[in-house]
Amino acid sequence: MTTPTFTPLFLNGQRVPSSSNATFDVVNPFSKEIVGRSAAASAEDCRMAVESAAVAFKTWEITSLKERQDVVARVADLLESEKYQTMLLERGRAETAAPDALTLGMASGAPAFLRTNVVHAGVLGKEETYPSDRIPGARVSEQRRAMGVILAISPWNSPLYLSLRAIVAPILCGNTVILKSSEYTPACQAIVAEAFHDAGLPPGVLNYITMAREDAPKLIPELIAHPAVKKINFTGSERVGRLLAAEAGKHLKPCVLELGGKSPALVLDDADVSAAASAIVMGAFLHGGQVCMSTCRVIAQRGIYPALLQRISELTKALKAGNPVTDPTVNVSVLFTEESAKNVVAILQEAKDAGAELVVGDLARQGSVVQPHVVTGVKRDMGIWTRETFGPELIVNVFDTVEEGLEMANDSDYSLSSSLWTRDEELALRIRAGYVNVNGSTIHAEMKNGLGGLGGSSGYGRFTIDDFTDKRLVVYHPEGAKSYLWKE
């Protein structure tokens, strides 16, 4: 029996309980055991988070870029330490039930990600100047400047990395941040607040809040509405993203939204079957398919289709979902809730009833555990084609002509990522996605630019310097300059 741990709020540099002393339970998705209790922020706590961030912004904005870079560099060093690696494993086992290799693998890129952001933040120290195109002798100075308080809402499925991504560019730019965690992984995500505190980040620059699920519909709109909050970033479901965008729209506040995915893998006859199959299966079933970039729709040309389907099926049958703590042969994560598992099975059953064929998988479910499934004969009006499943299922469909394959690949309201398997690299320009990975997995994003949807169900914006700064211009008028609009 695990002793539940307590996760506090982190407000103005202090670890504190909720002002109302309210808490909520955190449950292991496999065992259903209560593994933690977290402070449930009140409206007063949310106001304090915004107010402390607003006060801290006054000084953090004018702190030297080097000082901000040094803090982030120290966080990168801390995350490589034995203390933080142990913390990450212990909390990951408790809150996500993911295999240790996956927990460490998903977090392994975090230090490099931070250091890459430190380097790219160097553009903030540069001022672009040029002569005015309207006023003779005038000089224009163009700079990127911090926006203010950023509300960052980060999910559970990669708790460390995605929390860091939500806050690092804003902080380097001179903004202050309120990080709101998922109710499923508050202790995992609190690692970020602890690391920045240990790295010497001034109080109020990063405030960490957790809240009960039932309180979020009231508290999140209050946070968005606060005048000090200048921008919102959110990673999560399309449904919640639409609600947040609508709420932000009431106050004309911009958002960065990374939402759903239904990534295609377009495989032409000249592709390497073995390489494509390996990358597709990894991309489909990593973390139980609970990744926004997961490979969901394999679209294979008729010549390669039989061999590709056979190899995908062989690799998938070798996978096993379950509890890695009690069964070391498990290599596929459980789903994050039993409701999610029920939804995945329901979508698969719906597809089967409509004529699709289950090549691998039998629709069985044990609590939150669903084994990997491979499905063929999927029609493009089926829910399994049009909706994000966020589970261990993979569609393999066939096409004849290249034009038909491209049309199928682009037949989606999602646009985060894709892959193209062929020697004809020019075809990549005809796939509409934020990323097209030629002869590589859909699960890939460059550290400098990150992911970015092209609107619709995948959202819009990126987690970059440009997205968390305002472009501001100062025009230096020469003495005695006359208006070009008014004749004296």
XYZ file of N, CA and C in Angstrom, residues 11 19 80 117 136-138 157 161 167 169 174 241 250 254 284 300 309 320 326-327 349 352 386 422 435 442 462 469:
87
model
N 2.929 29.382 -4.635
C 2.504 30.759 -4.878
C 3.526 31.739 -4.333
N -6.064 27.796 0.292
C -6.541 28.695 1.340
C -7.798 28.154 2.014
N 19.111 16.675 -14.635
C 20.016 15.546 -14.894
C 20.570 14.938 -13.619
N 16.500 26.212 -25.994
C 15.733 27.442 -25.814
C 16.598 28.585 -25.300
N 11.315 61.465 -43.493
C 12.738 61.628 -43.841
C 13.574 61.900 -42.593
N 14.665 61.125 -42.435
C 15.582 61.323 -41.318
C 15.175 60.606 -40.037
N 13.982 59.997 -39.990
C 13.544 59.290 -38.779
C 14.140 57.882 -38.747
N -0.019 13.653 -20.097
C 0.551 12.528 -20.842
C 2.070 12.594 -21.022
N 7.938 17.162 -19.600
C 8.344 17.842 -20.833
C 7.313 18.888 -21.259
N 6.137 26.748 -20.237
C 6.604 27.886 -19.450
C 7.964 28.441 -19.864
N 9.705 29.185 -22.842
C 9.798 30.339 -23.740
C 9.200 31.589 -23.096
N 10.819 37.043 -20.566
C 10.596 38.070 -19.552
C 9.172 38.111 -19.030
N -10.037 22.759 -25.683
C -9.406 23.859 -26.414
C -10.429 24.811 -27.008
N -13.822 36.185 -25.499
C -14.673 37.180 -24.838
C -13.864 38.408 -24.433
N -5.201 36.472 -26.925
C -4.676 35.443 -27.821
C -4.349 34.146 -27.086
N 2.440 4.543 -33.325
C 1.045 4.274 -32.998
C 0.838 3.901 -31.537
N -1.518 3.096 -47.341
C -0.475 2.349 -48.055
C -0.870 2.092 -49.492
N 1.208 -4.518 -44.131
C 0.205 -4.936 -43.144
C 0.683 -6.156 -42.369
N 2.499 -5.584 -25.521
C 1.622 -5.962 -24.409
C 1.359 -4.754 -23.530
N 4.313 -4.799 -12.027
C 4.130 -6.215 -11.683
C 4.475 -7.152 -12.828
N 4.550 -6.615 -14.062
C 4.842 -7.440 -15.227
C 5.903 -6.759 -16.082
N -15.497 -0.865 -31.675
C -16.700 -1.671 -31.892
C -17.583 -1.038 -32.959
N -16.090 -1.806 -36.310
C -16.310 -3.212 -36.677
C -17.749 -3.426 -37.137
N -12.344 9.865 -38.425
C -12.529 11.320 -38.297
C -12.218 11.863 -36.914
N 8.765 7.266 -48.875
C 9.025 7.184 -50.306
C 10.379 7.809 -50.612
N 4.067 19.315 -39.394
C 5.301 18.566 -39.655
C 5.005 17.472 -40.669
N 5.885 9.898 -37.209
C 5.078 11.098 -36.952
C 5.416 11.704 -35.599
N 2.555 28.286 -31.724
C 3.673 27.433 -31.296
C 4.249 27.970 -29.996
N 6.069 37.050 -27.196
C 6.542 38.435 -27.156
C 5.659 39.279 -28.064
